[in-house]
PDB file of C-alpha atoms in Angstrom:
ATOM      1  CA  UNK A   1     107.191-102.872   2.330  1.00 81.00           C
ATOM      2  CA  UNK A   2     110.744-100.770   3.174  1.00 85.00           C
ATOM      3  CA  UNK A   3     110.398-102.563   6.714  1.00 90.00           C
ATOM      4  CA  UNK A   4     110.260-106.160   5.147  1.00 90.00           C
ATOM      5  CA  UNK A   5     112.983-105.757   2.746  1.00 92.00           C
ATOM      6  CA  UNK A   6     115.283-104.315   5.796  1.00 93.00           C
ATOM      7  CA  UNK A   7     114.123-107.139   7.939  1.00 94.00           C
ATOM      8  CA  UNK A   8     114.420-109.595   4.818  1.00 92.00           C
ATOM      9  CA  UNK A   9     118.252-108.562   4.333  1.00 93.00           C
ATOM     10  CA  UNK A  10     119.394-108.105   7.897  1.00 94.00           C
ATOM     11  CA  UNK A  11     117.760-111.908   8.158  1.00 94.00           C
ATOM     12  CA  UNK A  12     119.841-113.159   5.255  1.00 93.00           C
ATOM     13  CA  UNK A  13     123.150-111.414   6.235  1.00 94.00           C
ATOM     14  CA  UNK A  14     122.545-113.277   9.872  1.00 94.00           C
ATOM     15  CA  UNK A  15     121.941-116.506   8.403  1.00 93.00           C
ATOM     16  CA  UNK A  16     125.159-116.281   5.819  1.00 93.00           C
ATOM     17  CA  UNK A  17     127.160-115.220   8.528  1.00 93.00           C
ATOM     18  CA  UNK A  18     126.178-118.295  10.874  1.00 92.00           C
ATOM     19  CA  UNK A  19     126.243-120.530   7.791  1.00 92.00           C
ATOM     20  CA  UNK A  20     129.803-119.784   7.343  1.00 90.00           C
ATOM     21  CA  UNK A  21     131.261-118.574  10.440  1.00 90.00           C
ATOM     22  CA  UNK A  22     129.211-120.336  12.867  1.00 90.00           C
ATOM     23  CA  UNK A  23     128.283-123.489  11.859  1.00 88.00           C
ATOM     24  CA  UNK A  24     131.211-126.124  11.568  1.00 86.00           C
ATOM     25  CA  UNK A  25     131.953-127.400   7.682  1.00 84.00           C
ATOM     26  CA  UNK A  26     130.150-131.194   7.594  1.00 83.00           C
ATOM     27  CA  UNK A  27     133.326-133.468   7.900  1.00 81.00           C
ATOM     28  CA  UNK A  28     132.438-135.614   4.747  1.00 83.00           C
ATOM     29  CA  UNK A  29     130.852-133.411   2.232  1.00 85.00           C
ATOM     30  CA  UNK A  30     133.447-130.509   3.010  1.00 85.00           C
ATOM     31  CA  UNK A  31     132.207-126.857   2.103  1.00 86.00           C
ATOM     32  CA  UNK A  32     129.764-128.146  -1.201  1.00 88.00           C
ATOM     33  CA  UNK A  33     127.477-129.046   1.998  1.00 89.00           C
ATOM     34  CA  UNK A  34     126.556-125.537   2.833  1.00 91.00           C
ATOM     35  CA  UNK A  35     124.439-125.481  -0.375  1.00 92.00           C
ATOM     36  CA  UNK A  36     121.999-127.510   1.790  1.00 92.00           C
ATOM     37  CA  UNK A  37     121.287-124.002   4.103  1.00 93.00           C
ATOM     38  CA  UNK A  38     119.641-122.695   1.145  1.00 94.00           C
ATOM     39  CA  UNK A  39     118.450-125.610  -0.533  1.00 94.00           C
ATOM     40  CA  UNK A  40     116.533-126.735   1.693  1.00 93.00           C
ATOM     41  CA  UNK A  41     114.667-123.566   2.888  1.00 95.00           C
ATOM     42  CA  UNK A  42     114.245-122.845  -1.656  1.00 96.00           C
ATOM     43  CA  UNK A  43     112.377-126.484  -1.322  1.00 95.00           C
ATOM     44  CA  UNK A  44     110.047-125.519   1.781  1.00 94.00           C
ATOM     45  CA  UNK A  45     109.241-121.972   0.361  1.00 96.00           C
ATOM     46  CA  UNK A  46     107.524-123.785  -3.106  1.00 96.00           C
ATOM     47  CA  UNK A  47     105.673-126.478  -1.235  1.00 96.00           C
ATOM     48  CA  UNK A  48     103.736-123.413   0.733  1.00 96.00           C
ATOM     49  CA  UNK A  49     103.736-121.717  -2.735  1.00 96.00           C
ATOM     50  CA  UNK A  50     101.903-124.411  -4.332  1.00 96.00           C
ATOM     51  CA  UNK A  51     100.010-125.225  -0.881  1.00 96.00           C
ATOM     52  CA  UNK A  52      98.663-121.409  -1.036  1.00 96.00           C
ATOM     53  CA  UNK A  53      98.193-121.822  -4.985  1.00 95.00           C
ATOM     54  CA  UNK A  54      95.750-125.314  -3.984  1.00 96.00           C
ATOM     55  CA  UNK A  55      93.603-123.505  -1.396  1.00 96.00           C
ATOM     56  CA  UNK A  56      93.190-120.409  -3.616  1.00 95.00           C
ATOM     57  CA  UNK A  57      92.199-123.150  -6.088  1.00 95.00           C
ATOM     58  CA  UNK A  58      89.429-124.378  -4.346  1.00 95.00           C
ATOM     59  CA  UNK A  59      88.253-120.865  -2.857  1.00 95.00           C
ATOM     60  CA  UNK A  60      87.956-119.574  -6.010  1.00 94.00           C
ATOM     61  CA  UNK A  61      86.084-123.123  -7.771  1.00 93.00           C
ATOM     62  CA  UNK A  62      83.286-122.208  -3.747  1.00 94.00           C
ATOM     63  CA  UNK A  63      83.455-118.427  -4.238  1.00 90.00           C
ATOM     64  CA  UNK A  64      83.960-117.604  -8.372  1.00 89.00           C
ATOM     65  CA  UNK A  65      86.294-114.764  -7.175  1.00 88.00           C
ATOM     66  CA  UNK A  66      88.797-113.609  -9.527  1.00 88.00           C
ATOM     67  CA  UNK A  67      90.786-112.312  -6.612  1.00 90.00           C
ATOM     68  CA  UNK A  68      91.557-115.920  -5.736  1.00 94.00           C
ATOM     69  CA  UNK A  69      92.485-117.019  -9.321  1.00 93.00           C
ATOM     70  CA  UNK A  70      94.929-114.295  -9.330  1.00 92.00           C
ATOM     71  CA  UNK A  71      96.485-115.104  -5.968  1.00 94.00           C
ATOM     72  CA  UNK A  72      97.128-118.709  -7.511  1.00 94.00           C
ATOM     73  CA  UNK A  73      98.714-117.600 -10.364  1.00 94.00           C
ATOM     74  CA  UNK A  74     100.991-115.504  -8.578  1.00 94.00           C
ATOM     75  CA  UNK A  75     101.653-118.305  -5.789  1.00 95.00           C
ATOM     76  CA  UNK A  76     102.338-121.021  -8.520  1.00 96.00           C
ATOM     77  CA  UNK A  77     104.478-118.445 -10.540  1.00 95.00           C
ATOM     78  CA  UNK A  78     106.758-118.046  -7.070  1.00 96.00           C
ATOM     79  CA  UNK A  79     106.775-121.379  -6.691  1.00 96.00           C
ATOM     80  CA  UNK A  80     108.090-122.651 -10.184  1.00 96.00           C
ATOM     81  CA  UNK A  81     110.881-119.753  -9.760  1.00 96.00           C
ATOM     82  CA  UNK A  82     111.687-121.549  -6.625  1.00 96.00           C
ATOM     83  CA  UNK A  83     111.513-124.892  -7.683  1.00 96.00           C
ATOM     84  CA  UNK A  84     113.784-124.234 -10.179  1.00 96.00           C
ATOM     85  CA  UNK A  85     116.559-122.591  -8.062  1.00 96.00           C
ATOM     86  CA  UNK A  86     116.015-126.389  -5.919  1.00 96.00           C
ATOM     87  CA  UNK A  87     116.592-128.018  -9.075  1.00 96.00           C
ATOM     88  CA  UNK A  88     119.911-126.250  -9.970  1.00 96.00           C
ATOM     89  CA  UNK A  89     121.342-126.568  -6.549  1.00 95.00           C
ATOM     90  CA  UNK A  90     120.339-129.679  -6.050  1.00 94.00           C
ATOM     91  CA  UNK A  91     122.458-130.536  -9.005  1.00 93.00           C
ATOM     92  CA  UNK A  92     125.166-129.026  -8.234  1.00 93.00           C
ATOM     93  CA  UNK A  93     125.170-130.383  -4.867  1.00 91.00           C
ATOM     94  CA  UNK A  94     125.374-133.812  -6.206  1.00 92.00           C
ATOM     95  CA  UNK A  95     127.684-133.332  -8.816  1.00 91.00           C
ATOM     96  CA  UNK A  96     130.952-133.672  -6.449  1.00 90.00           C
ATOM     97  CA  UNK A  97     129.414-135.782  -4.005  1.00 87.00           C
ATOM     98  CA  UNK A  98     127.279-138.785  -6.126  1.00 88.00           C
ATOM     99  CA  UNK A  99     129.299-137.847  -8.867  1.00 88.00           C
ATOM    100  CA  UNK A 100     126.427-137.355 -11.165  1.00 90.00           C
ATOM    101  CA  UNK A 101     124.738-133.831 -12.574  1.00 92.00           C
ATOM    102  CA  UNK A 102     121.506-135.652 -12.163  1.00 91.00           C
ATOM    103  CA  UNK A 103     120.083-139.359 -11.688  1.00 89.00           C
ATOM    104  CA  UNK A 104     117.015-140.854 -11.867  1.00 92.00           C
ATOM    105  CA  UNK A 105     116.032-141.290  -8.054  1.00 89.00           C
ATOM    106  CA  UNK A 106     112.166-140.953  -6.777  1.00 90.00           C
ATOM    107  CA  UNK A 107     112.994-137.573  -4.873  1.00 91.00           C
ATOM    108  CA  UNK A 108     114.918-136.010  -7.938  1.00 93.00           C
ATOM    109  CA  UNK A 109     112.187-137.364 -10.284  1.00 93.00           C
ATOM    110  CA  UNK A 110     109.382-136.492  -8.152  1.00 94.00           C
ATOM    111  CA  UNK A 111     110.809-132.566  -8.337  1.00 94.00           C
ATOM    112  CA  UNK A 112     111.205-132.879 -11.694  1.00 96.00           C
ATOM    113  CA  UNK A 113     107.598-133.997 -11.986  1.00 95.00           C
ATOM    114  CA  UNK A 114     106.372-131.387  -9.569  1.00 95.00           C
ATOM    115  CA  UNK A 115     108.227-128.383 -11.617  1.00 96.00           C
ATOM    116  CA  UNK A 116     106.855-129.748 -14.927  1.00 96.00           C
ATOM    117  CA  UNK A 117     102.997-129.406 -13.485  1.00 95.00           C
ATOM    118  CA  UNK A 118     103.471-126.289 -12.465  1.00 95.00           C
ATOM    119  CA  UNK A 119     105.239-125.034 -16.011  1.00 96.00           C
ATOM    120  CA  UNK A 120     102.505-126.257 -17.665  1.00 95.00           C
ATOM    121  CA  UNK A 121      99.851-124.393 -15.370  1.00 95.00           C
ATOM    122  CA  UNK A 122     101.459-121.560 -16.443  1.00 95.00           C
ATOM    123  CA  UNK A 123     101.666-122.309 -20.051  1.00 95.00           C
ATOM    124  CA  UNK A 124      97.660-123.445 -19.828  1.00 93.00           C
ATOM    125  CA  UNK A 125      97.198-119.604 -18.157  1.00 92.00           C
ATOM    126  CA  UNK A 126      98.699-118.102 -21.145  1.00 91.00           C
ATOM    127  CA  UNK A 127      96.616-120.211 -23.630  1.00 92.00           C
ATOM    128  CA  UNK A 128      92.803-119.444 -22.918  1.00 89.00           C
ATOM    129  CA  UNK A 129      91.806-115.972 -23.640  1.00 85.00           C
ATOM    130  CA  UNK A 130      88.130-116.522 -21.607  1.00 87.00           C
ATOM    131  CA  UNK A 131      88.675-115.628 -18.293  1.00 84.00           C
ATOM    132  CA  UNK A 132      85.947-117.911 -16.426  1.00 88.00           C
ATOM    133  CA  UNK A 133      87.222-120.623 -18.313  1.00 91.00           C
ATOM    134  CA  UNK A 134      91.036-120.096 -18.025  1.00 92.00           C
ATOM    135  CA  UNK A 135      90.654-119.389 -13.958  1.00 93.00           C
ATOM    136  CA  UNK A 136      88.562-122.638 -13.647  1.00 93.00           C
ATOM    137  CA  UNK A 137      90.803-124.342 -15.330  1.00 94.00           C
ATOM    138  CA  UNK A 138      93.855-123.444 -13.728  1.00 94.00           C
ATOM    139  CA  UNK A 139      92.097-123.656 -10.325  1.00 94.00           C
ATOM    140  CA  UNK A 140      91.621-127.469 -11.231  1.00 95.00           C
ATOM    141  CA  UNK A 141      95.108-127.519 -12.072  1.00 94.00           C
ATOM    142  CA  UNK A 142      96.314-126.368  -9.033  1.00 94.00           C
ATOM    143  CA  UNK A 143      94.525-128.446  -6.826  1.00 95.00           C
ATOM    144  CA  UNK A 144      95.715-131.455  -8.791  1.00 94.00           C
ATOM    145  CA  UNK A 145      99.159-130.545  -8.995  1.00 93.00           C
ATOM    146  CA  UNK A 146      98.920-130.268  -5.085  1.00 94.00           C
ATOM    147  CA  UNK A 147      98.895-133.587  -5.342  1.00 94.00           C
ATOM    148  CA  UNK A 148     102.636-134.345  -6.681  1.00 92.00           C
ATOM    149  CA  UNK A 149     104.192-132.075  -3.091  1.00 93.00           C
ATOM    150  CA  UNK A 150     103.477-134.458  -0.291  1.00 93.00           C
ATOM    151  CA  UNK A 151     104.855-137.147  -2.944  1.00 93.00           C
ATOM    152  CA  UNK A 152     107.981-135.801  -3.128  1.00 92.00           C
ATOM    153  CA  UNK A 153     108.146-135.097  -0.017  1.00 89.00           C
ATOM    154  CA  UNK A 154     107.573-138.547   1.375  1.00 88.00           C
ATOM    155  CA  UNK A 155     109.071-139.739  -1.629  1.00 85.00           C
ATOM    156  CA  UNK A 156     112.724-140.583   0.187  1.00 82.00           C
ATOM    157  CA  UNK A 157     110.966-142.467   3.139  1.00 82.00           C
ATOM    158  CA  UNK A 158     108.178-144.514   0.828  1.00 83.00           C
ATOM    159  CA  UNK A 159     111.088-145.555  -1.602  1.00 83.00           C
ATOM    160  CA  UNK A 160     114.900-146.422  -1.746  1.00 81.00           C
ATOM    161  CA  UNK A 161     116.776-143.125  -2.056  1.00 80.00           C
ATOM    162  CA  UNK A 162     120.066-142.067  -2.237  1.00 79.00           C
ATOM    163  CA  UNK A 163     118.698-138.388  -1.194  1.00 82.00           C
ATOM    164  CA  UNK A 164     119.827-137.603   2.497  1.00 78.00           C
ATOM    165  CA  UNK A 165     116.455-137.649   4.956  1.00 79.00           C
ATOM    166  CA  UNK A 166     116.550-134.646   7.019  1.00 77.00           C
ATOM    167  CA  UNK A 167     113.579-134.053   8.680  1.00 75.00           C
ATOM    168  CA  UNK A 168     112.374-137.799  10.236  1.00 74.00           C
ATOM    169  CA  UNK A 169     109.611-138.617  12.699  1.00 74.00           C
ATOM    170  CA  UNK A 170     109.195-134.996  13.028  1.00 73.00           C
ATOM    171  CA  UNK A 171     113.132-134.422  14.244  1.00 78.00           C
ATOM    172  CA  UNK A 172     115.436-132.480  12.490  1.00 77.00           C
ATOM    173  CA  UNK A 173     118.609-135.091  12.030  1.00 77.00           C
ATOM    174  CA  UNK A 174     121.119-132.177  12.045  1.00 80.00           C
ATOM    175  CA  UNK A 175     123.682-130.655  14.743  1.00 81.00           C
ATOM    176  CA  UNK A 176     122.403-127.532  17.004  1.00 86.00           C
ATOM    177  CA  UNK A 177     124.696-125.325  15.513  1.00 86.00           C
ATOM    178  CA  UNK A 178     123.779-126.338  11.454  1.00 88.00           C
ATOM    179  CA  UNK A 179     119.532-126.468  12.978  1.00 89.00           C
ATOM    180  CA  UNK A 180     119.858-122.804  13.899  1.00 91.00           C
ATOM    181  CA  UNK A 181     121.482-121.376  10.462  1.00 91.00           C
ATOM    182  CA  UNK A 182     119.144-123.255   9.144  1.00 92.00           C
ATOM    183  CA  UNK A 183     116.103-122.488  10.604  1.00 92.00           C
ATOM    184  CA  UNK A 184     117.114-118.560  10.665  1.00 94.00           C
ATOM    185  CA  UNK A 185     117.346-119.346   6.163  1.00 94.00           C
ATOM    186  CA  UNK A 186     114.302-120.774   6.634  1.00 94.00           C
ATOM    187  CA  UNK A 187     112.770-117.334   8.215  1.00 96.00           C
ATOM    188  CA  UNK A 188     114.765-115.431   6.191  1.00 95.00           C
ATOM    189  CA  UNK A 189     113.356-117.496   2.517  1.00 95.00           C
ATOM    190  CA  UNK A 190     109.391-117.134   3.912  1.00 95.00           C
ATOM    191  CA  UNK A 191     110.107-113.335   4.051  1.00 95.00           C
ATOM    192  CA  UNK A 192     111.705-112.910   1.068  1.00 95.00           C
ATOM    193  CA  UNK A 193     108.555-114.989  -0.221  1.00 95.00           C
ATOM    194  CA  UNK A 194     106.538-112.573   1.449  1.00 95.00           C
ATOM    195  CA  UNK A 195     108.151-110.024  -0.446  1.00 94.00           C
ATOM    196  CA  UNK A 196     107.998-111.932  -3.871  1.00 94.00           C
ATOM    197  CA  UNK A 197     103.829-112.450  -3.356  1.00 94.00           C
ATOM    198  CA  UNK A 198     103.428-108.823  -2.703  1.00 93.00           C
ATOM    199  CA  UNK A 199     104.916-107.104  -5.677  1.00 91.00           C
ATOM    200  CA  UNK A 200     103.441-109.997  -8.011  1.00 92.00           C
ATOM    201  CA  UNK A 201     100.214-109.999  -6.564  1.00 91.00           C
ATOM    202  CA  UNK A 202     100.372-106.102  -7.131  1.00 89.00           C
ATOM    203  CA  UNK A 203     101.475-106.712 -10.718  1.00 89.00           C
ATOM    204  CA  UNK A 204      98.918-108.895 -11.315  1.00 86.00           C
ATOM    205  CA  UNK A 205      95.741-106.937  -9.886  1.00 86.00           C
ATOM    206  CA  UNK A 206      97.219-104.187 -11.895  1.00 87.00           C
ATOM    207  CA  UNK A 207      96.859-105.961 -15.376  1.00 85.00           C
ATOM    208  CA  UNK A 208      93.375-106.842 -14.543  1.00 83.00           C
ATOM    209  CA  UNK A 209      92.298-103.339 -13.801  1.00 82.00           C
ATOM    210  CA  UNK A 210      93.848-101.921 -17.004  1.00 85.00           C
ATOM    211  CA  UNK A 211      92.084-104.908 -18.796  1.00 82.00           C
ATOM    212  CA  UNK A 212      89.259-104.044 -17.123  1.00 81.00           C
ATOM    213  CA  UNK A 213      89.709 -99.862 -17.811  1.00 79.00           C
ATOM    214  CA  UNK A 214      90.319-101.185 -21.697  1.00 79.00           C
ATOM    215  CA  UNK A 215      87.195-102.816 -21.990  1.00 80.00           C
ATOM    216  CA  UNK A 216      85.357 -99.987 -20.417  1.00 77.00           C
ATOM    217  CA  UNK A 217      86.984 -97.713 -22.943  1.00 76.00           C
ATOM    218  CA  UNK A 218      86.065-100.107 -25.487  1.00 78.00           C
ATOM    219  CA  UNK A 219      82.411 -99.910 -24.952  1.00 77.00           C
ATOM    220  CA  UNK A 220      82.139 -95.920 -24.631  1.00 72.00           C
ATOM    221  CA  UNK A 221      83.787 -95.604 -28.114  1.00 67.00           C
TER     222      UNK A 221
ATOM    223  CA  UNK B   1     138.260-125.449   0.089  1.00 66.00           C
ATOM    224  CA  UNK B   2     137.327-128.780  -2.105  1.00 74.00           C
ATOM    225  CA  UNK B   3     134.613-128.511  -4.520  1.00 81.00           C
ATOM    226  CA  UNK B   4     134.237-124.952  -3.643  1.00 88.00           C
ATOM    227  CA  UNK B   5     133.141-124.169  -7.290  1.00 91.00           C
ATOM    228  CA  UNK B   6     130.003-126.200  -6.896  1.00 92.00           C
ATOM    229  CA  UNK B   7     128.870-123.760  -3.668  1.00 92.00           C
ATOM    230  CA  UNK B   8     130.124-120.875  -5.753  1.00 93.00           C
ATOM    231  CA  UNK B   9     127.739-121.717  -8.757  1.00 94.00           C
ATOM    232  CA  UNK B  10     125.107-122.477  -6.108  1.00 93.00           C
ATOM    233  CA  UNK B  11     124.927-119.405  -4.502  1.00 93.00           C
ATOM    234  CA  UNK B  12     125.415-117.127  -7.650  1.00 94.00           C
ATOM    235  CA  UNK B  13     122.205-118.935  -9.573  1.00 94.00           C
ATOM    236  CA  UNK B  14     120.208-118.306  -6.404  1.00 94.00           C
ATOM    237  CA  UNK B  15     121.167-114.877  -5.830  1.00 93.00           C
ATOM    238  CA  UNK B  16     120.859-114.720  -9.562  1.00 95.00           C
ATOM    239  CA  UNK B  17     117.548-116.125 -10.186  1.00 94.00           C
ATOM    240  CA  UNK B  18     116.313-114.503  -7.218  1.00 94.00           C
ATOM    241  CA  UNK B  19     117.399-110.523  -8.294  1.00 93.00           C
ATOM    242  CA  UNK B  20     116.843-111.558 -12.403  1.00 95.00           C
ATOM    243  CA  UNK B  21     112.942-112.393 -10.890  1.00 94.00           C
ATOM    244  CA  UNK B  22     112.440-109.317  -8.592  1.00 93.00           C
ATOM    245  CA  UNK B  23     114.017-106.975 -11.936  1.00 93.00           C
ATOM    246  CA  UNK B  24     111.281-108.268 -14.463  1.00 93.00           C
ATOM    247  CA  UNK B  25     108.282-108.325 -11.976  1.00 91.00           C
ATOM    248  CA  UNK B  26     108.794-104.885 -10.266  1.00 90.00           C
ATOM    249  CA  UNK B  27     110.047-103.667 -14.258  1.00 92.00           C
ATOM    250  CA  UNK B  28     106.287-104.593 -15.406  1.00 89.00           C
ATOM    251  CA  UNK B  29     105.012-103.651 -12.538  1.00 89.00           C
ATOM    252  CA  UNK B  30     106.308 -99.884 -12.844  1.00 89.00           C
ATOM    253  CA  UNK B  31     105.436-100.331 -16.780  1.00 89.00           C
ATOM    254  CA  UNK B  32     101.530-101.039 -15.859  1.00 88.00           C
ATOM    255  CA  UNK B  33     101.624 -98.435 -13.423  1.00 88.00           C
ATOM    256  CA  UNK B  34     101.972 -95.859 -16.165  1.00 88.00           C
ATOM    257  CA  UNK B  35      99.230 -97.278 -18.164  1.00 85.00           C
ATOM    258  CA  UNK B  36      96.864 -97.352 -15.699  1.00 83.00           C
ATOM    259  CA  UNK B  37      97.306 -93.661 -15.081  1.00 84.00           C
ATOM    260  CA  UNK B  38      97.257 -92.966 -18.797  1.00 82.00           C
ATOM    261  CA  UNK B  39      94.391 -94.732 -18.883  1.00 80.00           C
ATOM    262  CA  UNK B  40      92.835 -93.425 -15.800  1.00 79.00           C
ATOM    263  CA  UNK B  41      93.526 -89.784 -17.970  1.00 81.00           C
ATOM    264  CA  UNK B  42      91.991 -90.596 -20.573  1.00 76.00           C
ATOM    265  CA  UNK B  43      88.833 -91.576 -18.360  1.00 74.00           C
ATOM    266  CA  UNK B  44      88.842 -87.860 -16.346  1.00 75.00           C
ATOM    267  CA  UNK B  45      89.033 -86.299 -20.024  1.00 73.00           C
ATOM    268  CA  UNK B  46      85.993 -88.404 -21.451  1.00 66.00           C
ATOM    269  CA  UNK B  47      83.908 -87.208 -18.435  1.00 64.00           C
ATOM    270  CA  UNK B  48      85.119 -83.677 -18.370  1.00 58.00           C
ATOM    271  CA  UNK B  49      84.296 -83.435 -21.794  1.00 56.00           C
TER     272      UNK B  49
END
């Protein structure tokens, strides 16, 4: 774990440093466009969170493994923390350039939408007290929810947008210079990620054991 | 430096969100840890006694 967090932060400190030292300031947008290094990457990271949290979804609906149930908690969990972070640069990103906090477009909806299935997976978690029931039914959710990602993320080629299209025909529309600092954010967000799963995961395996110790205790008294 | 508050606020609610996330999780992560072995006690004592 020490090793990932050293190779997490020496990743980030590389990628700020290219970000702003390396890569040339975009000549419309001015500085506000370096929000897009980590916007972008914050975006990419919740898609595989909510990717992972559909196919432990299904693996747990084939196998009835609580292991699975708990790795899609955890993976949505991540994923709404990162969704939101998208949401809050995002608007402040478009503040100064579409001079709006927030507009009604199909990408900006479709996020919306996306962050609102996934805060009510989690309030659905907290309201059923059966376990078999609350896992299948949050392993139906997740699967879905899956559903609203590749929506949004087609959602600025299907529909008129006044979101900027990065990533086109499988080409990256950028400049060498901004591709690398971003694709080194990129590696640097899916190791912090990494590093986000692990100590939740660990959290939550923990809370089932002492649930699990409780009820033991439970029956012996 | 235009509009240099909007990357400002950017960067601080990510860093932010990120460390405010990482401080509750590993917080009730260290707090179940000490249950567990206080439970895991009370379990040796049971079967010792």
């Amino acid at each position: 774990m020490k090793t990932l967090v050293s190779i997490t932060a020496a990743l980030f400190l590389a990628a700020i440093y290219l970000i702003f030292f390396y890569t040339p300031t975009e000549a419309v947008m001015g500085l506000v466009q370096k929000i897009f290094y980590f916007h972008l990457p914050l975006a990419f990271t919740s898609f595989f969170s909510f990717f992972l949290a559909f196919i432990c979804g299904i693996l747990y609906l084939v196998k009835k493994d609580a292991k699975w149930d708990l790795y899609s908690a955890c993976s949505v969990e991540i994923g709404v923390v990162l969704t939101t972070l998208v949401l809050i640069t995002g608007s402040l990103w478009a503040r100064p350039i579409w001079n709006t906090w927030w507009t009604w477009d199909p990408r900006l909806t479709t996020a919306l939408i996306l962050w609102l299935i996934y805060v009510a997976y989690l309030i659905l978690r907290m309201s059923i007290e059966q376990e078999g029931k609350r896992a299948s039914f949050c392993a139906v959710m997740a699967i879905i929810g899956f559903v609203d990602v590749p929506i949004v993320f087609f959602s600025a080629r299907l529909w008129r947008t006044i979101h900027p299209v990065v990533i086109e025909k499988g080409k990256i529309n950028l400049a060498p210079s901004m591709k690398l600092s971003l694709l080194l954010a990129m590696i640097a967000f899916f190791a912090l990620w990494a590093i986000l799963f692990r100590i939740r995961s660990q959290t939550l395996f923990l809370n089932a054991r002492i649930k699990k110790l409780n009820n033991k205790l439970l029956e012996e008294a | 430096m235009k509009n240099i508050e909007f990357l400002a606020a950017a960067y601080m609610f990510i860093w932010g969100g990120i460390f405010l996330y990482i401080t509750v999780i590993a917080g009730q992560q260290k707090k179940l840890l000490q249950k567990v072995e206080m439970l895991e006690e009370l379990f040796n004592k049971g079967d010792g006694e």
